[in-house]
Every structure is written in structure tokens, then in C-alpha cells.
XYZ file of C-alpha atoms in Angstrom:
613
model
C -9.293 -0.802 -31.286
C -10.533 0.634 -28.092
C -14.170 0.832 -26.837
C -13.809 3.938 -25.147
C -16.639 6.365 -25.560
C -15.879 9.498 -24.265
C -19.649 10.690 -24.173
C -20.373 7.620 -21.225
C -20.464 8.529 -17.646
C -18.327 6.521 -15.347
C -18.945 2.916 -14.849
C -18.040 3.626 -11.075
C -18.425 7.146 -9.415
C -17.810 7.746 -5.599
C -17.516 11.302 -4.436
C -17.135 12.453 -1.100
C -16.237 8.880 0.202
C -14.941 8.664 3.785
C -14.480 5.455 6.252
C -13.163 5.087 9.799
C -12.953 2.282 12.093
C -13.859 3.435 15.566
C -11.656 6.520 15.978
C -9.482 5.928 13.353
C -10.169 7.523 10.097
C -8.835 5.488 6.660
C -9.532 8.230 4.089
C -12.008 11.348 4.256
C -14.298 12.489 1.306
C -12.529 11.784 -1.755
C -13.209 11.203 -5.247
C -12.866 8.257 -7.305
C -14.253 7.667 -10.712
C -13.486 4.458 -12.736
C -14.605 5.062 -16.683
C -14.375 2.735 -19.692
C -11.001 1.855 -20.704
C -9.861 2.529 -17.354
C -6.836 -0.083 -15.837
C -5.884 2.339 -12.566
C -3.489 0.497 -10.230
C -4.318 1.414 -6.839
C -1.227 2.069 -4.483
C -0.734 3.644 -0.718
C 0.351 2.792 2.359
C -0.439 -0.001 4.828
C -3.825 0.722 6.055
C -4.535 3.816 4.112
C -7.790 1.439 3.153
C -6.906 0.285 -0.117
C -8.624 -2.707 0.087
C -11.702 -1.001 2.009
C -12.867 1.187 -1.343
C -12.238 -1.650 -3.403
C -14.879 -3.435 -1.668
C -16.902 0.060 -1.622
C -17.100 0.221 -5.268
C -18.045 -3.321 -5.549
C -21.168 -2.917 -3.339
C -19.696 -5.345 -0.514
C -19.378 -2.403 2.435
C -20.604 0.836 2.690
C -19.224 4.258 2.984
C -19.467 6.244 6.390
C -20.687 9.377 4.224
C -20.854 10.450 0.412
C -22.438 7.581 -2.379
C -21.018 5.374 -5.060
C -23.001 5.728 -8.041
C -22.807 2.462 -10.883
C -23.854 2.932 -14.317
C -26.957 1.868 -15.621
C -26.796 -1.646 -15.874
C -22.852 -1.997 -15.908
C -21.759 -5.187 -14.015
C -18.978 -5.604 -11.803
C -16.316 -8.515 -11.267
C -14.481 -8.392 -7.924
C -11.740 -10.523 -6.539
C -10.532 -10.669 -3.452
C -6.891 -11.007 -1.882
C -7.952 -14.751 -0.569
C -9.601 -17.030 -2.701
C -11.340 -19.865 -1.413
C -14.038 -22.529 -2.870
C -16.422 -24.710 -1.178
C -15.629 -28.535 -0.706
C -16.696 -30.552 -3.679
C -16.992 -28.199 -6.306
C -15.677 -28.855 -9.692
C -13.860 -25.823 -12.057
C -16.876 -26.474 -14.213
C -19.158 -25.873 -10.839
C -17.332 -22.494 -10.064
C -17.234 -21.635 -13.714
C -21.266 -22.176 -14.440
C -22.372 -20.668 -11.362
C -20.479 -17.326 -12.414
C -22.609 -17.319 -15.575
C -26.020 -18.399 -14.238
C -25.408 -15.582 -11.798
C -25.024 -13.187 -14.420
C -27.911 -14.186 -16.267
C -26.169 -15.473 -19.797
C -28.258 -17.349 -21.482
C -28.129 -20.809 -21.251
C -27.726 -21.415 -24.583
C -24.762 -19.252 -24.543
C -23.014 -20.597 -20.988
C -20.915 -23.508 -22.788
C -19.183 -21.285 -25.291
C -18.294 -18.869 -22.702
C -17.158 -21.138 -19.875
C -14.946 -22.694 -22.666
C -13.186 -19.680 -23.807
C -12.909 -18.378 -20.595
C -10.871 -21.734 -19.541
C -8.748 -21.480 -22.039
C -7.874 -17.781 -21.907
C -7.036 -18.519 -17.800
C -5.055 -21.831 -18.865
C -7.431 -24.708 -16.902
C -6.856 -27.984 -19.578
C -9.672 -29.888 -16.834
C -12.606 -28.432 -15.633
C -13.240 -31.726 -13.710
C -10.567 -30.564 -11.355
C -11.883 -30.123 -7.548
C -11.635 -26.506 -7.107
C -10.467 -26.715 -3.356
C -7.702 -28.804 -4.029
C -5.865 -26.492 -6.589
C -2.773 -24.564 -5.235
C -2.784 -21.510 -4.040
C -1.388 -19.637 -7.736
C -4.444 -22.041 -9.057
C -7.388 -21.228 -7.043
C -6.186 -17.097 -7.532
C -6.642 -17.912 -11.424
C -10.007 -19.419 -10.761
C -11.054 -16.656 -8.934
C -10.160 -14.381 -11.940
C -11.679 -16.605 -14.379
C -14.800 -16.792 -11.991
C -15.125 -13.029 -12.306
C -14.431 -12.625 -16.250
C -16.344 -15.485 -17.258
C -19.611 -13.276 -17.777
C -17.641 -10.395 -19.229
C -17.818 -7.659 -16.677
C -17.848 -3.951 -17.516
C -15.283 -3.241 -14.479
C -12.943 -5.982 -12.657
C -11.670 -5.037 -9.239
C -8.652 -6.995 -8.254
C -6.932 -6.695 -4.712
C -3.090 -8.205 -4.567
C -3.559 -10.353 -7.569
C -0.315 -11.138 -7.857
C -0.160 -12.151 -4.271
C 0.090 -16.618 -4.983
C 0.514 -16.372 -8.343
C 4.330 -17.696 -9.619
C 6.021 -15.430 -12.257
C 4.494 -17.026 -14.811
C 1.341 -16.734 -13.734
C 2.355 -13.052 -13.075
C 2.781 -12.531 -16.514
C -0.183 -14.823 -18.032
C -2.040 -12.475 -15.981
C -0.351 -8.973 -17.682
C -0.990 -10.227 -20.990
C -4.674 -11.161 -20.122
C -5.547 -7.499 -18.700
C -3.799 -5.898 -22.177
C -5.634 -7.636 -24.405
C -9.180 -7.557 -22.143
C -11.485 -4.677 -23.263
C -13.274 -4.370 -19.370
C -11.831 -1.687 -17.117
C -9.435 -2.561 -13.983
C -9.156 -1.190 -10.994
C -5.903 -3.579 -9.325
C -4.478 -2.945 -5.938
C -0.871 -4.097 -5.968
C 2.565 -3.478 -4.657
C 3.974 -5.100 -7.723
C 5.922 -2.453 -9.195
C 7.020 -4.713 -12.286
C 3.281 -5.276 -12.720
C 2.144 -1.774 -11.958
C 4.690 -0.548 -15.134
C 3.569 -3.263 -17.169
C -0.906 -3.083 -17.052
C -1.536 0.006 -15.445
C -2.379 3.163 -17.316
C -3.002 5.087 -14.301
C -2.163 5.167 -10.921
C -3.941 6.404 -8.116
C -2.225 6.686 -4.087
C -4.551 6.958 -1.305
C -2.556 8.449 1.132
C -3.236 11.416 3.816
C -0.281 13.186 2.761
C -2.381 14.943 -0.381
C -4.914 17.473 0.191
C -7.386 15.798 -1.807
C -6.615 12.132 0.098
C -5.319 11.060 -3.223
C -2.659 11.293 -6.018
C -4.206 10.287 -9.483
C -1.455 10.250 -12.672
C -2.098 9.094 -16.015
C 0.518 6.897 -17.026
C 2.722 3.932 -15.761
C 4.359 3.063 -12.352
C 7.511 5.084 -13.750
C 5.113 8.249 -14.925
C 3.564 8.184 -11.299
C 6.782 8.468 -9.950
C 7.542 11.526 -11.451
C 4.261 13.339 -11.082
C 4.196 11.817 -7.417
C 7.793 14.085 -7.187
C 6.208 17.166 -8.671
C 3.479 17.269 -6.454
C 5.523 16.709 -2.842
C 8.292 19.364 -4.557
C 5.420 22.359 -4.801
C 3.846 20.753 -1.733
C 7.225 21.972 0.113
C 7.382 24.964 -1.536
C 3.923 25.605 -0.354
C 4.846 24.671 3.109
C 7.799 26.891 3.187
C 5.645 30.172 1.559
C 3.138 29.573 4.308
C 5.961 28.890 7.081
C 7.451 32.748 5.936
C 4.162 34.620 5.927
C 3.060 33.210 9.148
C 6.117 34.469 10.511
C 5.372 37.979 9.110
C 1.568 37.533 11.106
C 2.843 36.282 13.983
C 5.420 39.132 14.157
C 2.885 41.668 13.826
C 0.530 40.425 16.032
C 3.323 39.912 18.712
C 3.346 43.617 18.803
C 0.481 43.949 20.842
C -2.991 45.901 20.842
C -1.536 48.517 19.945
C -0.148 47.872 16.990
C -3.179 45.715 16.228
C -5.413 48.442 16.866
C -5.225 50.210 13.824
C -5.284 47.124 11.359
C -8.518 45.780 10.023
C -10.057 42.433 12.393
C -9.848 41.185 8.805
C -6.035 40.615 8.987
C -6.314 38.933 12.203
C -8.725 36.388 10.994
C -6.219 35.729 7.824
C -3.057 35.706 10.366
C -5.276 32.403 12.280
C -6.368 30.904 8.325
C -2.947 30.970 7.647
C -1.672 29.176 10.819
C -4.548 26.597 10.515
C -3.493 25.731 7.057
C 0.216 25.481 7.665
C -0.760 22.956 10.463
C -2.912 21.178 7.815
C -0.161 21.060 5.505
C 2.751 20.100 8.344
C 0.177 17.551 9.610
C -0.425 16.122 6.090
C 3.568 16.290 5.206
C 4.486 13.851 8.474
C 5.168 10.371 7.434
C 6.409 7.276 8.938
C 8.688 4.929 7.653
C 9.244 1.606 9.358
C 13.277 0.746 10.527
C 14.202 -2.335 8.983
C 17.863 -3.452 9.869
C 18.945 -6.844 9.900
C 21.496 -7.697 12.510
C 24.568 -9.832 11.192
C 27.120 -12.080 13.643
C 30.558 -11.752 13.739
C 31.460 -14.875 11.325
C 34.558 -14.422 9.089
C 34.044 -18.181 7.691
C 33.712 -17.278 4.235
C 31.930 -20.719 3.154
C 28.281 -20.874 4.674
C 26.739 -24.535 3.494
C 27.715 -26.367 0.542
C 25.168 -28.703 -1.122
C 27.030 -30.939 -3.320
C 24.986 -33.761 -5.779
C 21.900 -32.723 -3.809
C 18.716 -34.774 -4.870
C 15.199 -34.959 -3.497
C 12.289 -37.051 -4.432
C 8.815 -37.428 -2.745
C 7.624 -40.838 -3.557
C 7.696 -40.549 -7.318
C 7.704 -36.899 -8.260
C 11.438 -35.529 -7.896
C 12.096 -32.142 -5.981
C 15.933 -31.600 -7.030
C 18.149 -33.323 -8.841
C 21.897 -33.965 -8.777
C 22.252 -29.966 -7.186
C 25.603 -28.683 -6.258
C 25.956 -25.278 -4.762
C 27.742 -23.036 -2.624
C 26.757 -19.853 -0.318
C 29.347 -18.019 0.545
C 29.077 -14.674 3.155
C 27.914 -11.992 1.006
C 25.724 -14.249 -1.256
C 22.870 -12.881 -2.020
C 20.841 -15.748 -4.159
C 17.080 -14.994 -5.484
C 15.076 -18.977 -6.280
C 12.990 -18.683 -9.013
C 10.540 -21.272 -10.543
C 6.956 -21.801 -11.149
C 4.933 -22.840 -7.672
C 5.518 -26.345 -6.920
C 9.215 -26.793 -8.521
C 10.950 -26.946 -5.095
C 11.726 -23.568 -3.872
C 10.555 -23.890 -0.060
C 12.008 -27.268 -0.408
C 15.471 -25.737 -1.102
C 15.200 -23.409 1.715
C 14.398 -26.998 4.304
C 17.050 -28.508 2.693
C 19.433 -25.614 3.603
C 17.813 -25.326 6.904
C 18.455 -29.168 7.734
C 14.638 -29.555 8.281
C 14.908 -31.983 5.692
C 17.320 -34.817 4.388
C 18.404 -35.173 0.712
C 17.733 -38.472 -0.600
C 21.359 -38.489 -2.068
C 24.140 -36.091 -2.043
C 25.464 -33.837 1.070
C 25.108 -30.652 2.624
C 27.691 -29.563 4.865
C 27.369 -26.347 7.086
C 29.884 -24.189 8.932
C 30.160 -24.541 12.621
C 27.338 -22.966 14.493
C 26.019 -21.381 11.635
C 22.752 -19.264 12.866
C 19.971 -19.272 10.410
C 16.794 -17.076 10.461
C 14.133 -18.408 8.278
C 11.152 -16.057 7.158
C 8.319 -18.769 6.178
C 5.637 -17.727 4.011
C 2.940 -18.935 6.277
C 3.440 -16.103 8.839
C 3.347 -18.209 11.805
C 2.649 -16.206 14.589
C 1.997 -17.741 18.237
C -1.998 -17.749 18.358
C -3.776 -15.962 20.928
C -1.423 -13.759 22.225
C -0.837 -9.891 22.098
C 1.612 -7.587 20.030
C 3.150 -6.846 23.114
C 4.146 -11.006 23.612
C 4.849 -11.789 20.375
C 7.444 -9.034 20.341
C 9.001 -9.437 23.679
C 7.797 -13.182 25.458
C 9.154 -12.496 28.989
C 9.507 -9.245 29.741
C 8.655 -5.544 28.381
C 11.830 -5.170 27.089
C 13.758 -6.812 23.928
C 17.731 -6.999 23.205
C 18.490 -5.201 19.944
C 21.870 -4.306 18.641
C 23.457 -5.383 22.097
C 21.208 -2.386 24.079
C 17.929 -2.709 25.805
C 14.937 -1.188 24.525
C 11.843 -0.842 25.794
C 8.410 -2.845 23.767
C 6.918 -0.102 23.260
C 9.489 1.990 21.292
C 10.979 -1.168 19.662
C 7.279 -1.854 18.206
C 7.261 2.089 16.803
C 10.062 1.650 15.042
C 7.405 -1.239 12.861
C 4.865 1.658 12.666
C 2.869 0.331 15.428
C 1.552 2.485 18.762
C 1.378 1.762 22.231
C -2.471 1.630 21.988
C -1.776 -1.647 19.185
C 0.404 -3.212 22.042
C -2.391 -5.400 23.723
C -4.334 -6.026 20.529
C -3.803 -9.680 19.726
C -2.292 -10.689 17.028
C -4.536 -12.504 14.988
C -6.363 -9.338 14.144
C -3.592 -7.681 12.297
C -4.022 -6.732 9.105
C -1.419 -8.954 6.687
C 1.006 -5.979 6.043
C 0.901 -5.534 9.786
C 1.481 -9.692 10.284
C 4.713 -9.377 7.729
C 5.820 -6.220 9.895
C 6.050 -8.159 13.457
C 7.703 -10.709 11.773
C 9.976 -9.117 10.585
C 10.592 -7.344 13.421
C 11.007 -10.881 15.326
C 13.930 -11.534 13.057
C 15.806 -8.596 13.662
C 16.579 -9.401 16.952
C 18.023 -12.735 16.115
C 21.599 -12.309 14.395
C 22.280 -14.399 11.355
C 24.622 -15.325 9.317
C 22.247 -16.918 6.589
C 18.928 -15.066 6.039
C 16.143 -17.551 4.526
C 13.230 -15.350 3.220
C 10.664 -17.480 1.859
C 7.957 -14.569 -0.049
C 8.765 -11.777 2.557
C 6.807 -8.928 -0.069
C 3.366 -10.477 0.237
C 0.892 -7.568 2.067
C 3.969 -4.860 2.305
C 3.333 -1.641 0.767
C 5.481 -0.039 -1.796
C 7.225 1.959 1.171
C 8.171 -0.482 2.888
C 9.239 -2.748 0.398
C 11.880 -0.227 -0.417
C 13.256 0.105 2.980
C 13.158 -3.710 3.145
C 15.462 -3.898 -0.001
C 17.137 -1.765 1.062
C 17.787 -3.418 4.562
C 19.124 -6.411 2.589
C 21.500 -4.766 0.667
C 23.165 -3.427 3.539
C 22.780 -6.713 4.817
C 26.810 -8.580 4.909
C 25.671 -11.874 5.743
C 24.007 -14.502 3.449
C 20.775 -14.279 1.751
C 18.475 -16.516 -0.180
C 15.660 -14.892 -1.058
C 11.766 -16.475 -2.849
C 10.275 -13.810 -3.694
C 7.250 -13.137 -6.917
C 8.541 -9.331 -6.777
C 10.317 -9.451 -9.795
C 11.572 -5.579 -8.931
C 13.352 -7.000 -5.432
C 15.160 -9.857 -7.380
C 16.209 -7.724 -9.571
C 17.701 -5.200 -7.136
C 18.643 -7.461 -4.409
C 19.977 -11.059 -5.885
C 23.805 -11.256 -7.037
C 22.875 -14.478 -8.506
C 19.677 -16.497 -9.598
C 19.069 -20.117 -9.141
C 16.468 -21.725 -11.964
C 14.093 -24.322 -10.888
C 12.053 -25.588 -14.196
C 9.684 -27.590 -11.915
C 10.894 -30.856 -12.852
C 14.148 -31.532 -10.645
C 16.624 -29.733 -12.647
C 18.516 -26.592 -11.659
C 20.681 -23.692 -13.820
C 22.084 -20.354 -12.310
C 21.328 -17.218 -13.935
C 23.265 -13.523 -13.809
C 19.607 -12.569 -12.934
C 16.232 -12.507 -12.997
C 16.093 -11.121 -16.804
C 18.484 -13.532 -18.098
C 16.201 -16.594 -16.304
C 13.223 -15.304 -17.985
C 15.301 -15.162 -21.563
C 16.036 -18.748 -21.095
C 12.172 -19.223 -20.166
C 10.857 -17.712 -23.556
C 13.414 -19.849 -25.417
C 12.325 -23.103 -23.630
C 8.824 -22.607 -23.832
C 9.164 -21.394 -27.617
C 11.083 -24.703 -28.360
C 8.434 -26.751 -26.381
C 5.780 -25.525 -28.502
C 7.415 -26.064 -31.799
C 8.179 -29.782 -31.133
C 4.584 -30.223 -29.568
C 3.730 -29.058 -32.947
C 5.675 -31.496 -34.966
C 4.819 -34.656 -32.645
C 1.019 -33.700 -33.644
C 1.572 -34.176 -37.132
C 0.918 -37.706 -38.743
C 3.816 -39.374 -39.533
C 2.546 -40.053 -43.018
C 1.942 -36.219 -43.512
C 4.770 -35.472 -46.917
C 5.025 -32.161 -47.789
C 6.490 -30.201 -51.157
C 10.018 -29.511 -51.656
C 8.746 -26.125 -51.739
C 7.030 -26.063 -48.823
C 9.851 -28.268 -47.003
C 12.395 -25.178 -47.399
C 10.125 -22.661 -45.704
C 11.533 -21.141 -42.694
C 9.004 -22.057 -39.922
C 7.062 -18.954 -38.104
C 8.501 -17.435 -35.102
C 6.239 -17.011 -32.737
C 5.742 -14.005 -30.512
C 8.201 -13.611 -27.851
C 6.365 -12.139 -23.955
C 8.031 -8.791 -24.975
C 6.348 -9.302 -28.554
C 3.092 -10.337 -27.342
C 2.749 -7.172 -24.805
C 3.091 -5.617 -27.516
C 0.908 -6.694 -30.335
C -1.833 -6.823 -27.212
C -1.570 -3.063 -27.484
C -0.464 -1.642 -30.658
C -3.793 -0.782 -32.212
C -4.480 1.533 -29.655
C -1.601 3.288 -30.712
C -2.419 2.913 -34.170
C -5.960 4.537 -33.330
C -3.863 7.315 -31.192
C -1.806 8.439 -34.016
C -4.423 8.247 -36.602
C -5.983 10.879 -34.439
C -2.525 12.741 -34.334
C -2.362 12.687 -37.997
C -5.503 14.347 -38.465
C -5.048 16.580 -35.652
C -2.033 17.638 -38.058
C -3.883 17.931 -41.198
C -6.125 20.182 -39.725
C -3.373 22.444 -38.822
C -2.242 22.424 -42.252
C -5.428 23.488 -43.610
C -6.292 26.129 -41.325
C -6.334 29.590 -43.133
C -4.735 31.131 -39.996
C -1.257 28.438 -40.577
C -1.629 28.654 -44.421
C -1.170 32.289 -44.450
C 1.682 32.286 -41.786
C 4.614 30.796 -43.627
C 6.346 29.798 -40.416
C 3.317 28.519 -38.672
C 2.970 26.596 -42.462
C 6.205 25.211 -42.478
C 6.083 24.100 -38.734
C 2.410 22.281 -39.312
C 3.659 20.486 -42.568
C 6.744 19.152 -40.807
C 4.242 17.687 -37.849
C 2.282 16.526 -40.352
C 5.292 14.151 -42.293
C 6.045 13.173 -38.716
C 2.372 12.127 -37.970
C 2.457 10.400 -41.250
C 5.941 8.757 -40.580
C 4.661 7.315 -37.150
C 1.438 5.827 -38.386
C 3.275 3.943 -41.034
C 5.741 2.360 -39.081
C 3.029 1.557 -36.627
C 0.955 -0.046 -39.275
C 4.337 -1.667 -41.132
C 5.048 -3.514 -36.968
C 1.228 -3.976 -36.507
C 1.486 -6.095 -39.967
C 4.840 -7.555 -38.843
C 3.639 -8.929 -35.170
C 0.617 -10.408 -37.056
C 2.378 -12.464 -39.457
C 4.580 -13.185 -36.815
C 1.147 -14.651 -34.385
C 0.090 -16.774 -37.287
């Protein structure tokens, strides 16, 4: 059941909260309060400092004005979006030096570093800590910070290097963890999934910030309220200025015999129409990629495709074709050959057997994951090498506006590169691309450091797109939206297409719930006889991902209608409803419904439980 106390104060408390860097101002005295039970996903634009008050609240900078107050004693976890370890150092290292910092007991450390482990999936803590992959070392890092049981974790893009699975192994561990959450993310899947509210820090509120109980999908809606009165607000204000303007266009006269009083209102109101019209302006970036001319319908076939790196095999035995119009979305868990398929298709690399055949002078553009930028050069020269000028859609345009349309200003033109932020890396990328037309776009985890905005406009982009796409992505929302078709990796050299991302993830369950049950027969002796009896029993099924999200939070729910029910017996027993024979009947018919939900609750609750063994 939950731990929530309603009686504590806030484990985290900031109030009047601003930061700028130099001149430029990332958010301005707002209020942020994380309490028990709390998992808030944290959204907003590119550089609305998302990632700045996440490392405010865990003590790591400091606010230009306004304090952060912690609870007494209450600990905080924080990851960050890169994790890195030192040379040398073991799991077990990273693991014990968590707890020794947090002053368990030493006595108590091996229990803890052992459940921990095997909550975050590590089968060796012998394992060097530096060499794990990139989806590996972000799980470390998130075991590193749970490992002493934390009263608030602060996670920034934890989905960012983390494969789908991993995505999800990470879902189910936030349900079922009793510590509050504060998660920046652009994951929308994962936003819908953990979050229970969401707060946007964004300019475009009065208060700097949107905060909506609820999912993703709930935020949505209350984000849409709030922007609908906004510009109702902005249209009332728009009308009586009008009205003050008018009369004070009239002259002395006419202002002569009205109170100074009204002037002074007629200047408020002004001022905060140009607060509100300043607050409502928004950029977008322009994302439109450019396609050629080609009417060759078939792109590059790969027929009996296999790849092997000394023993370990890539692909095996692959045939498939991308035709104009494809749009295919590779899925697989890190390391099963994804970026290897897109150098294959390339021709960076060779198949060990089988062919792949391209079209004549088929142009590529490949989006690599590393976001390889030439080093030590300005925005200005990464976006336009030789001159101040760039060729876009068969016209001229100037650097300057070209690099607007990717939210940048003239002032960011001779800043060098390497001090973008990552959103702003995946931007001028991006905008590199778009002046090269393709036939075949290769977009090898284009989402990581976007923000939610432009995310949508990139989608968008590609599914206006008429040439070919194949797209990597961990955004389980984009391959959803964007892929016609889904090509399966299961890490070990074979390869399956899927209608889409869903039906891949189906198939996943279903493996992984048949791997299990044979593990578990191989682990019995083979002398082990059983009963008749017992022979004929139908084996438990164990919880499907779906299930398991749910059993993670269904005693919550319990506890929520439990409080419903007695909510409604109350009613029924007030003399005011007893003596009112419609109020009676009403209150007794919420009451059978209260009753109704809490047993079906309880009847599932008993169900999933069986079901988990």
C-alpha cells in the first residue's frame, strides 16, 4: 500500500527559484515541491533548464535567488544524463561505495548490494564497470543511486541508452519502488506509463510552469485548457485596451474630467497584455527533409545477408527489400545489430555472405548516433563551410536565417560548436541533412536530447517525407507513428518483420515467457517423478509486461477505493441524506458502486497474485 503521509512536508521545496546564464534567463522564481509518493515527469522545451533544477534540487548548483529547502534528514539519489565510472572499478566497487556513502551499516551492505543487483538485472558484480555498454553503465548508475534506498531519485533522460527492454525493466522498477521520482524525459510512452504528474517549465505560463496530476495523456488535456483560457484572456485584454486607448486618444480634454486612476489602469492593462503576448510567442523549429527526383521504385535489396565478427554473428541469412516510400523502424535490444544494418545498407561494410544490390546513384543521408560534428569550429561553419550562404530547396539563403529556422540566433552564430547543449547538437545536424537530398534516409537514434516539440515536428517531417526511411529509434511513440513496417533483431543473428512496434513486443513477451518456462524445466533433476495428480496440473502463467504494470500498482487502487467506499458510507449515514429520500437513494446507489469496485479490485488483486506465484 502506499507510504504517503499527508501530514509530512515536502521532501524537496524550492520557491522563488530563478537561474540565468549571463543575460539569458532559464526560468524566474517558481515553485517546485516534490512530496512523498511523488513520480512528476519533468517536460519543456530545449533549454527551458530542465536539467539545471534537477541539479538544483539535488544540491549540485545553486539558484541565482529564492532557496531549496530538504527535509530533515531525507536523502537524495540523482542521476545524471551521462554516466561514466572510473577505470578499474568493479560493479561490486560502484555498488559498495554507494552504501558506505550513505552510511548503511556494514553489517547490512551485503544484503542490500545483493538485492539491489538483482532488482537492476547485473548476474556479475565482477564486471569492470567502464567497460559495460552504454544501456549498462545507465543501469548502474540507477542501481548506484537506489542501492541505499533514497527518499527522492532525480533522473535526467533515463531512457536516453537504454534499449526497449531496458526501457521497460526500468517502468516496472519505478511502479513498484516506494521513493519519490522526479524524471526528466521526452519519452512520451514512458511519461504515460510512470508518471503521475507532469510538470512543463516553459515561459509561456505565468507562473513559469504547468503542473497536472495525472499521466502524459491527462497533461495534455489540462496543458489545452490552460493555453484555451490563456487566449481568451489575451483576447479580453486585447478588447479593453482598445476601449483605453480609444479614450485616451481623445485628448486632455476628454481626459480631464476622468480620475488619474483610469489612466494608471489604461497603462496596467497594456503592460499585462504585453506580458501575456510576450509569454504566448513560441518558436517551433522547420524540419523538412528534401527528397530527389528518383522514380526507381526498388532502393537496395539485401538478399541471404549474413554478418559475423570473429565468432559472435551480427545477421543471419537476411533478405529484404526497401522500396521508395518504405518507411522501416529496427528494433532489438543494444548490441543485436541495428547500426550494423544501417553500414550494411550504407556499403560501409561487407556481408560475409549474401548480396546487397543498390539502385544507380542512390543518395543516402545517414544520421549517426554519435553526433559527429567537425571539432573546433563555429555554428556559422558547420552550417555553411565556404561561404555565408547555404543551398536549400534549389534557392539561396542566407546562414543566418537558415540557422533561425533550427531555433538558433545570430548572436549563437560564432559560438563553437562543441558548447551546444545536446538538443542543440541533434538540431544542427539535422539541419546539415536537410540540405542534402536523399532518396534513403538512415536515422540511427535521431530523438536522443530533442524536446517533446520538436520531436513532433520531426515526425512529422518524416511522414511527409516520400523517399525511404529506416529509422533506430528507443521512442517507442515515433515507431509507432512513423514505421510502415518493423524489422526484429533478437540479438542473436536472426531477423522477423513485424506490422509494428506492438506486435514485436507481443512476440517479445511470448519468447521470453517460453524461455523462462523451459529454463525452469532444464533445472529440474532428471530423476525428479511427480504424481499423476500433480502431472495433470496446468502449469502457472506467469505475468505478462501489461500484467505486471499492473499488479505493481493495484493496491494503491485497492487503498483508493477503500477510501471511496467509506467516503460513501458516510453519505449514507448522514442524517441530512437519510432524511432526503432522493439524496438517500442517490448515496445508496454510490455506495453498491463503491462496493462493486472494491470487489472486483480485490477478486484481480487475488487473480494477478496467483498468477506471480
Amino acid at each position: 500500500m502506499s507510504n504517503y503521509n499527508p501530514c509530512m512536508p515536502p521532501i524537496l521545496n524550492a520557491q522563488g527559484a530563478s537561474k540565468r546564464f549571463g543575460a539569458v534567463p532559464l526560468f524566474q522564481d517558481i515553485n517546485f515541491t516534490v512530496s512523498d509518493g511523488d513520480r512528476i515527469g519533468l517536460i519543456g522545451p530545449n533549454g527551458a533548464g530542465k536539467s539545471t533544477l534537477l541539479a538544483i534540487l539535488a544540491g549540485e548548483q545553486e539558484s541565482d535567488s529564492g532557496e531549496v529547502a530538504v527535509r530533515k534528514r531525507a536523502s537524495i539519489a540523482y542521476v545524471k544524463q551521462e554516466s561514466t565510472f572510473a577505470s578499474g572499478l568493479r560493479v561490486r566497487d560502484v555498488l559498495e561505495s554507494a552504501l558506505a556513502r550513505a552510511g548503511v551499516a556494514e553489517r547490512d551492505r551485503e544484503g542490500q548490494l545483493r538485492e539491489t543487483a538483482g532488482r537492476t538485472g547485473f548476474p556479475d558484480l565482477a564486471t569492470e564497470a567502464a567497460t559495460l555498454s552504454g544501456g549498462w553503465r545507465k543501469r548502474l548508475a540507477i542501481a548506484e543511486a537506489i542501492v541505499s534506498h533514497p527518499d527522492v531519485l532525480l533522473l535526467d533522460e533515463p531512457t536516453n541508452h537504454l534499449d526497449l527492454a531496458g526501457i521497460q525493466w526500468l517502468e516496472e522498477l519505478l511502479n513498484q519502488s516506494d521513493f519519490a521520482c522526479v524524471m526528466v524525459s521526452h519519452d512520451r510512452y514512458f511519461l504515460e506509463n510512470v508518471a503521475t504528474e507532469i510538470v512543463e517549465l516553459n515561459r509561456v505560463y505565468a507562473e513559469g510552469l504547468l503542473r497536472v496530476k495525472g499521466s502524459y495523456s491527462k497533461f495534455l488535456e489540462g496543458r489545452a485548457a490552460y493555453l484555451d483560457a490563456q487566449s481568451r484572456l489575451q483576447e479580453s485584454l486585447r478588447n479593453r485596451v482598445r476601449v483605453e486607448l480609444e479614450w485616451l486618444r481623445r485628448g486632455p480634454k476628454a481626459r480631464a474630467t476622468k480620475a488619474k486612476a483610469r489612466i494608471d489602469n489604461a497603462h496596467e492593462l497594456i503592460a499585462q497584455l504585453q506580458n501575456v503576448e510576450s509569454r504566448s510567442q513560441t518558436s517551433t523549429a522547420g524540419i523538412e527533409f528534401a527528397a530527389t527526383d528518383r522514380k526507381t521504385k526498388r532502393l537496395v535489396e539485401l538478399e541471404n545477408v549474413s554478418l559475423s565478427f570473429s565468432e559472435k554473428t551480427i545477421v543471419e541469412d537476411l533478405t529484404f527489400l526497401v522500396t521508395n516510400g518504405t518507411r522501416v523502424g529496427l528494433v532489438g535490444p543494444n548490441g543485436s545489430g541495428k547500426t550494423t544494418i544501417l553500414r550494411l545498407l550504407t556499403g560501409e561494410l561487407a556481408p560475409t555472405s549474401g548480396s546487397i544490390s543498390q539502385a544507380a546513384a542512390l543518395r543516402i543521408v545517414y544520421f549517426s548516433q554519435m553526433r559527429e560534428l567537425p571539432e573546433g569550429v563555429t555554428l556559422r561553419r558547420a552550417l555553411a563551410p565556404d561561404s555565408d550562404s547555404v543551398i536549400y530547396q534549389g534557392g539561396v539563403v542566407h546562414v543566418a536565417s537558415y540557422a533561425s529556422k533550427f531555433l538558433f540566433t545570430s548572436e549563437q552564430l560564432n559560438q563553437p560548436v562543441d558548447r551546444l547543449s545536446g538538443g542543440e547538437r541533434a538540431r544542427v545536424l539535422i539541419a546539415r541533412l536537410m540540405l542534402e537530398p536523399a532518396d534513403l534516409l538512415l536515422l540511427d537514434e535521431p530523438t536522443n536530447d530533442l524536446d517533446i516539440a520538436t520531436l513532433e515536428i520531426l515526425e512529422d517531417s518524416l511522414l511527409e517525407y516520400p523517399g525511404a526511411l529506416v529509422l533506430v529509434t528507443h521512442d517507442r511513440f515515433m515507431l509507432d507513428r512513423v514505421s510502415t513496417v518493423v524489422l526484429g533483431l533478437d540479438g542473436r543473428g536472426h531477423t522477423e518483420r513485424f506490422a509494428d512496434y506492438t506486435q514485436w513486443e507481443r512476440r517479445m513477451e511470448e519468447q521470453e515467457t517460453a524461455n523462462r518456462a523451459t529454463a525452469q524445466s532444464e533445472a529440474k533433476p532428471q530423476s525428479e517423478t511427480k504424481s499423476q495428480a500433480e502431472a495433470s496440473q496446468p502449469a502457472k502463467k506467469k505475468l505478462s509486461y501489461l500484467e505486471a504494470r499492473e499488479f505493481a500498482t493495484i493496491e494503491d487502487r485497492i487503498e483508493e477505493a477503500e477510501l471511496q467506499l467509506a467516503a460513501a458510507r458516510s453519505r449514507v449515514e448522514d442524517p441530512a441524506i437519510a432524511s432526503d429520500a432522493a439524496a438517500l437513494t442517490k448515496a445508496l446507489a454510490e455506495l453498491e458502486q463503491a462496493k462493486a469496485t472494491v470487489d472486483s479490485l480485490v477478486e484481480r488483486w487475488a487473480e494477478l497474485t496467483a498468477q506471480a506465484g
